[in-house]
Every structure is written in structure tokens, then in C-alpha cells.
Amino acid sequence: MGVAPPPTRRDELSAFLRSRRARITPSDVGLPDDGSRRRTPGLRREELAVLAGVGVSWYTWLEQGREINASPQVLDAIARALRLDAAERATLYALAREELPLPDGDEEPEPYDELIALVDALHPHPAYLLGPLTRVLAINRAGEAVLGGFDHLPPENRSMLYRWFIDYAPGERPRSWESTGRSIVARFRAEHARHAGEPEYEDLIARLRLHSPEFTAWWDAHDVADRQRGTKTIEHPTLGTLHFCHAQTIPTGAPDLRLTVYAPADEATRVTLAAL
């Protein structure tokens, strides 16, 4: 039995558009519901095309992954009709517009020494720097103490995706495993849109699918997030209950890097971190 080829950029675009269309009901956009039974949830293609102001056949071809060009104005109209947020709109552009500049795999990687030094300097605030494929480029001492280290993994497996979906045994998963895992997958979706079809990315996805049904389900949901911020409570086995504000940023000129920093949200957490 042959192995199916990895999805192309057009395949990913098709699946993404279908998933976003399926989550919108006629009542969501002020369309009458004629009461007829729908074969799939959400809007029909012709309804979406009307909302976006494009031809039904043209939109059908786009969703089917055919080789057609879409102008920025048309992509914006589709994004509005699908109610895409900023991260989803960026994903639509990355998947639909082949001419968008993509990272060149033959170029020399940018030096990350300054960012790695910044991660270290943020101690005692936990911080880490992720590279392409969620590889852990740096994590400071506080980050290792609070979030766990990666030194037990071989260098090729030191990534957030590998740690979360392959390395963690079910009985060892932290309380926030599911919510954090969904967030990791949604952010990787945004990154993958710029690299769909590249062997290194497709090989990792195939490996994660093989090991983790949760990854498979969340990946197939096509949810997208570009960055995150918020609050988090960590129940640490030795440090106790820790409360944080956290934020993830994208360094200028490095769209595949993510710098994440945790700051104490209360005095008790600040005191605990200061003692690390």
C-alpha cells in the first residue's frame, strides 16, 4: 500500500477554507434559513460567494485548490465573509498567494545570539525562544525550573511540539496540557501556512499524527493563532501554585521566531521566582 503524498499548499488552502466556512451558520450572517437539510454544517459555497461578492464557480475553484489567482481585494472580501481574525487572514494570504515572499531555505540563518542573551537576561522571569518547527533555541534557568527543561531530549527532538505530544506520557501531563496543546497547535498552523508542502514540516506533522490522536484532531480543526498573551496558573510539584501574566511576541524581521516571557502576577509568585 503506497504512502499518500504530503498535502500541497493548495490542499491546505482548500481544507482551511472549508473549515472556516463550516463554522458559520446562515443566521450568523443574516441569511434566511430555508429549513432544508444541509449535507455539511455551515454556509454553502454559493452563500459564501454571495457574501464575498465573487462568482460561485470562481470561489468553488478556489476552495477546490485549483490553480487560480486571487487579488488582495478578493482575498480581503473572502476574509470578511468568513469572519477571519488577523491570524486567520494572514494564513489565508500565505496559503492563497504563491507570490508572497517566503523564507528561502538556502539562505544562511540569521544569528540569534542577541535574542538568546535577552532570554538569559530575563531571569528570574521564565522565558524561552522558539524557532521554526517550534524548536527550542533558548530557555533560561527560571524557565527550566518552572516549565521543565529539554536537555533530556536529543537535539533533533528539542521542540515544543515533540515535548507536548510525544514526550509527555499520559500520566505525566500537567493540568493545562489540553489548553496549552491546543494553543501550540494553533500557533504552529500559522507558521505552517508559510511552509506548506516543505518536507521538514510535513514529516514532523506525519510523525505527530502517528503518535498523538489529540494532535491529529486539533490539527484537522484548522484553528489558527499568531501570538498569545494572558494569564496562567501553574501547579508546580515543588514550587507550589504560581500565577503568571505571559506574552508571546514575534521579533522584528523573524516571522518564525517566538519569544515568550512569564511575569509574576502576584507577590507570592514574585518571591518564589526571586529565590530560584
JSON list of N, CA and C in Angstrom, two decimals, residues 217-254:
[
{"chain": "A", "resi": 217, "resn": "ALA", "atom": "N", "xyz": [-6.55, 15.53, 15.90]},
{"chain": "A", "resi": 217, "resn": "ALA", "atom": "CA", "xyz": [-7.87, 16.17, 15.97]},
{"chain": "A", "resi": 217, "resn": "ALA", "atom": "C", "xyz": [-7.75, 17.69, 15.95]},
{"chain": "A", "resi": 218, "resn": "TRP", "atom": "N", "xyz": [-6.81, 18.24, 16.70]},
{"chain": "A", "resi": 218, "resn": "TRP", "atom": "CA", "xyz": [-6.68, 19.69, 16.77]},
{"chain": "A", "resi": 218, "resn": "TRP", "atom": "C", "xyz": [-6.09, 20.25, 15.49]},
{"chain": "A", "resi": 219, "resn": "TRP", "atom": "N", "xyz": [-5.18, 19.51, 14.85]},
{"chain": "A", "resi": 219, "resn": "TRP", "atom": "CA", "xyz": [-4.61, 19.95, 13.58]},
{"chain": "A", "resi": 219, "resn": "TRP", "atom": "C", "xyz": [-5.69, 20.00, 12.51]},
{"chain": "A", "resi": 220, "resn": "ASP", "atom": "N", "xyz": [-6.53, 18.99, 12.47]},
{"chain": "A", "resi": 220, "resn": "ASP", "atom": "CA", "xyz": [-7.57, 18.93, 11.45]},
{"chain": "A", "resi": 220, "resn": "ASP", "atom": "C", "xyz": [-8.67, 19.96, 11.68]},
{"chain": "A", "resi": 221, "resn": "ALA", "atom": "N", "xyz": [-8.72, 20.56, 12.87]},
{"chain": "A", "resi": 221, "resn": "ALA", "atom": "CA", "xyz": [-9.70, 21.62, 13.13]},
{"chain": "A", "resi": 221, "resn": "ALA", "atom": "C", "xyz": [-9.34, 22.93, 12.44]},
{"chain": "A", "resi": 222, "resn": "HIS", "atom": "N", "xyz": [-8.07, 23.10, 12.03]},
{"chain": "A", "resi": 222, "resn": "HIS", "atom": "CA", "xyz": [-7.60, 24.27, 11.29]},
{"chain": "A", "resi": 222, "resn": "HIS", "atom": "C", "xyz": [-7.73, 25.58, 12.07]},
{"chain": "A", "resi": 223, "resn": "ASP", "atom": "N", "xyz": [-7.75, 25.52, 13.39]},
{"chain": "A", "resi": 223, "resn": "ASP", "atom": "CA", "xyz": [-7.75, 26.76, 14.17]},
{"chain": "A", "resi": 223, "resn": "ASP", "atom": "C", "xyz": [-6.37, 27.39, 14.10]},
{"chain": "A", "resi": 224, "resn": "VAL", "atom": "N", "xyz": [-6.34, 28.72, 14.04]},
{"chain": "A", "resi": 224, "resn": "VAL", "atom": "CA", "xyz": [-5.10, 29.46, 13.83]},
{"chain": "A", "resi": 224, "resn": "VAL", "atom": "C", "xyz": [-4.95, 30.55, 14.89]},
{"chain": "A", "resi": 225, "resn": "ALA", "atom": "N", "xyz": [-3.74, 30.71, 15.40]},
{"chain": "A", "resi": 225, "resn": "ALA", "atom": "CA", "xyz": [-3.40, 31.83, 16.30]},
{"chain": "A", "resi": 225, "resn": "ALA", "atom": "C", "xyz": [-1.98, 32.25, 15.98]},
{"chain": "A", "resi": 226, "resn": "ASP", "atom": "N", "xyz": [-1.73, 33.54, 15.99]},
{"chain": "A", "resi": 226, "resn": "ASP", "atom": "CA", "xyz": [-0.41, 34.02, 15.63]},
{"chain": "A", "resi": 226, "resn": "ASP", "atom": "C", "xyz": [0.47, 34.28, 16.84]},
{"chain": "A", "resi": 227, "resn": "ARG", "atom": "N", "xyz": [-0.10, 34.77, 17.89]},
{"chain": "A", "resi": 227, "resn": "ARG", "atom": "CA", "xyz": [0.65, 35.03, 19.11]},
{"chain": "A", "resi": 227, "resn": "ARG", "atom": "C", "xyz": [-0.32, 34.94, 20.27]},
{"chain": "A", "resi": 228, "resn": "GLN", "atom": "N", "xyz": [0.19, 34.98, 21.48]},
{"chain": "A", "resi": 228, "resn": "GLN", "atom": "CA", "xyz": [-0.71, 34.82, 22.61]},
{"chain": "A", "resi": 228, "resn": "GLN", "atom": "C", "xyz": [-0.28, 35.71, 23.77]},
{"chain": "A", "resi": 229, "resn": "ARG", "atom": "N", "xyz": [-1.23, 36.00, 24.61]},
{"chain": "A", "resi": 229, "resn": "ARG", "atom": "CA", "xyz": [-0.96, 36.68, 25.87]},
{"chain": "A", "resi": 229, "resn": "ARG", "atom": "C", "xyz": [-2.14, 36.39, 26.79]},
{"chain": "A", "resi": 230, "resn": "GLY", "atom": "N", "xyz": [-1.89, 36.48, 28.08]},
{"chain": "A", "resi": 230, "resn": "GLY", "atom": "CA", "xyz": [-2.96, 36.20, 29.02]},
{"chain": "A", "resi": 230, "resn": "GLY", "atom": "C", "xyz": [-2.40, 35.88, 30.39]},
{"chain": "A", "resi": 231, "resn": "THR", "atom": "N", "xyz": [-3.17, 35.14, 31.15]},
{"chain": "A", "resi": 231, "resn": "THR", "atom": "CA", "xyz": [-2.76, 34.74, 32.50]},
{"chain": "A", "resi": 231, "resn": "THR", "atom": "C", "xyz": [-2.74, 33.21, 32.57]},
{"chain": "A", "resi": 232, "resn": "LYS", "atom": "N", "xyz": [-1.92, 32.70, 33.46]},
{"chain": "A", "resi": 232, "resn": "LYS", "atom": "CA", "xyz": [-1.82, 31.26, 33.60]},
{"chain": "A", "resi": 232, "resn": "LYS", "atom": "C", "xyz": [-1.46, 30.92, 35.04]},
{"chain": "A", "resi": 233, "resn": "THR", "atom": "N", "xyz": [-2.08, 29.87, 35.55]},
{"chain": "A", "resi": 233, "resn": "THR", "atom": "CA", "xyz": [-1.74, 29.33, 36.86]},
{"chain": "A", "resi": 233, "resn": "THR", "atom": "C", "xyz": [-1.06, 27.98, 36.67]},
{"chain": "A", "resi": 234, "resn": "ILE", "atom": "N", "xyz": [0.10, 27.82, 37.28]},
{"chain": "A", "resi": 234, "resn": "ILE", "atom": "CA", "xyz": [0.86, 26.58, 37.18]},
{"chain": "A", "resi": 234, "resn": "ILE", "atom": "C", "xyz": [0.93, 25.93, 38.56]},
{"chain": "A", "resi": 235, "resn": "GLU", "atom": "N", "xyz": [0.50, 24.69, 38.64]},
{"chain": "A", "resi": 235, "resn": "GLU", "atom": "CA", "xyz": [0.61, 23.91, 39.88]},
{"chain": "A", "resi": 235, "resn": "GLU", "atom": "C", "xyz": [1.92, 23.13, 39.81]},
{"chain": "A", "resi": 236, "resn": "HIS", "atom": "N", "xyz": [2.96, 23.68, 40.43]},
{"chain": "A", "resi": 236, "resn": "HIS", "atom": "CA", "xyz": [4.29, 23.08, 40.33]},
{"chain": "A", "resi": 236, "resn": "HIS", "atom": "C", "xyz": [4.49, 22.08, 41.46]},
{"chain": "A", "resi": 237, "resn": "PRO", "atom": "N", "xyz": [5.09, 20.92, 41.18]},
{"chain": "A", "resi": 237, "resn": "PRO", "atom": "CA", "xyz": [5.23, 19.89, 42.22]},
{"chain": "A", "resi": 237, "resn": "PRO", "atom": "C", "xyz": [6.08, 20.30, 43.41]},
{"chain": "A", "resi": 238, "resn": "THR", "atom": "N", "xyz": [7.03, 21.21, 43.23]},
{"chain": "A", "resi": 238, "resn": "THR", "atom": "CA", "xyz": [7.88, 21.64, 44.35]},
{"chain": "A", "resi": 238, "resn": "THR", "atom": "C", "xyz": [7.76, 23.12, 44.67]},
{"chain": "A", "resi": 239, "resn": "LEU", "atom": "N", "xyz": [7.45, 23.94, 43.69]},
{"chain": "A", "resi": 239, "resn": "LEU", "atom": "CA", "xyz": [7.36, 25.39, 43.92]},
{"chain": "A", "resi": 239, "resn": "LEU", "atom": "C", "xyz": [5.97, 25.83, 44.34]},
{"chain": "A", "resi": 240, "resn": "GLY", "atom": "N", "xyz": [4.98, 24.94, 44.23]},
{"chain": "A", "resi": 240, "resn": "GLY", "atom": "CA", "xyz": [3.62, 25.28, 44.64]},
{"chain": "A", "resi": 240, "resn": "GLY", "atom": "C", "xyz": [2.84, 25.97, 43.52]},
{"chain": "A", "resi": 241, "resn": "THR", "atom": "N", "xyz": [1.82, 26.70, 43.92]},
{"chain": "A", "resi": 241, "resn": "THR", "atom": "CA", "xyz": [0.94, 27.38, 42.96]},
{"chain": "A", "resi": 241, "resn": "THR", "atom": "C", "xyz": [1.57, 28.70, 42.53]},
{"chain": "A", "resi": 242, "resn": "LEU", "atom": "N", "xyz": [1.75, 28.85, 41.22]},
{"chain": "A", "resi": 242, "resn": "LEU", "atom": "CA", "xyz": [2.36, 30.05, 40.65]},
{"chain": "A", "resi": 242, "resn": "LEU", "atom": "C", "xyz": [1.38, 30.73, 39.71]},
{"chain": "A", "resi": 243, "resn": "HIS", "atom": "N", "xyz": [1.25, 32.04, 39.84]},
{"chain": "A", "resi": 243, "resn": "HIS", "atom": "CA", "xyz": [0.33, 32.81, 38.99]},
{"chain": "A", "resi": 243, "resn": "HIS", "atom": "C", "xyz": [1.15, 33.75, 38.10]},
{"chain": "A", "resi": 244, "resn": "PHE", "atom": "N", "xyz": [0.86, 33.71, 36.80]},
{"chain": "A", "resi": 244, "resn": "PHE", "atom": "CA", "xyz": [1.65, 34.48, 35.84]},
{"chain": "A", "resi": 244, "resn": "PHE", "atom": "C", "xyz": [0.77, 35.29, 34.89]},
{"chain": "A", "resi": 245, "resn": "CYS", "atom": "N", "xyz": [1.35, 36.40, 34.43]},
{"chain": "A", "resi": 245, "resn": "CYS", "atom": "CA", "xyz": [0.94, 37.03, 33.18]},
{"chain": "A", "resi": 245, "resn": "CYS", "atom": "C", "xyz": [1.98, 36.61, 32.14]},
{"chain": "A", "resi": 246, "resn": "HIS", "atom": "N", "xyz": [1.54, 36.27, 30.95]},
{"chain": "A", "resi": 246, "resn": "HIS", "atom": "CA", "xyz": [2.51, 35.82, 29.95]},
{"chain": "A", "resi": 246, "resn": "HIS", "atom": "C", "xyz": [2.18, 36.43, 28.60]},
{"chain": "A", "resi": 247, "resn": "ALA", "atom": "N", "xyz": [3.20, 36.58, 27.79]},
{"chain": "A", "resi": 247, "resn": "ALA", "atom": "CA", "xyz": [3.01, 37.14, 26.45]},
{"chain": "A", "resi": 247, "resn": "ALA", "atom": "C", "xyz": [4.03, 36.52, 25.51]},
{"chain": "A", "resi": 248, "resn": "GLN", "atom": "N", "xyz": [3.60, 36.33, 24.28]},
{"chain": "A", "resi": 248, "resn": "GLN", "atom": "CA", "xyz": [4.49, 35.81, 23.24]},
{"chain": "A", "resi": 248, "resn": "GLN", "atom": "C", "xyz": [4.57, 36.86, 22.14]},
{"chain": "A", "resi": 249, "resn": "THR", "atom": "N", "xyz": [5.77, 37.18, 21.71]},
{"chain": "A", "resi": 249, "resn": "THR", "atom": "CA", "xyz": [5.97, 38.20, 20.68]},
{"chain": "A", "resi": 249, "resn": "THR", "atom": "C", "xyz": [6.78, 37.61, 19.53]},
{"chain": "A", "resi": 250, "resn": "ILE", "atom": "N", "xyz": [6.68, 38.27, 18.37]},
{"chain": "A", "resi": 250, "resn": "ILE", "atom": "CA", "xyz": [7.42, 37.88, 17.18]},
{"chain": "A", "resi": 250, "resn": "ILE", "atom": "C", "xyz": [8.51, 38.93, 16.95]},
{"chain": "A", "resi": 251, "resn": "PRO", "atom": "N", "xyz": [9.78, 38.56, 17.08]},
{"chain": "A", "resi": 251, "resn": "PRO", "atom": "CA", "xyz": [10.84, 39.54, 16.86]},
{"chain": "A", "resi": 251, "resn": "PRO", "atom": "C", "xyz": [10.78, 40.12, 15.45]},
{"chain": "A", "resi": 252, "resn": "THR", "atom": "N", "xyz": [11.06, 41.41, 15.33]},
{"chain": "A", "resi": 252, "resn": "THR", "atom": "CA", "xyz": [11.01, 42.08, 14.04]},
{"chain": "A", "resi": 252, "resn": "THR", "atom": "C", "xyz": [11.91, 41.39, 13.02]},
{"chain": "A", "resi": 253, "resn": "GLY", "atom": "N", "xyz": [11.35, 41.12, 11.85]},
{"chain": "A", "resi": 253, "resn": "GLY", "atom": "CA", "xyz": [12.14, 40.52, 10.78]},
{"chain": "A", "resi": 253, "resn": "GLY", "atom": "C", "xyz": [12.36, 39.03, 10.91]},
{"chain": "A", "resi": 254, "resn": "ALA", "atom": "N", "xyz": [11.73, 38.40, 11.92]},
{"chain": "A", "resi": 254, "resn": "ALA", "atom": "CA", "xyz": [11.92, 36.95, 12.13]},
{"chain": "A", "resi": 254, "resn": "ALA", "atom": "C", "xyz": [10.55, 36.30, 12.35]}
]
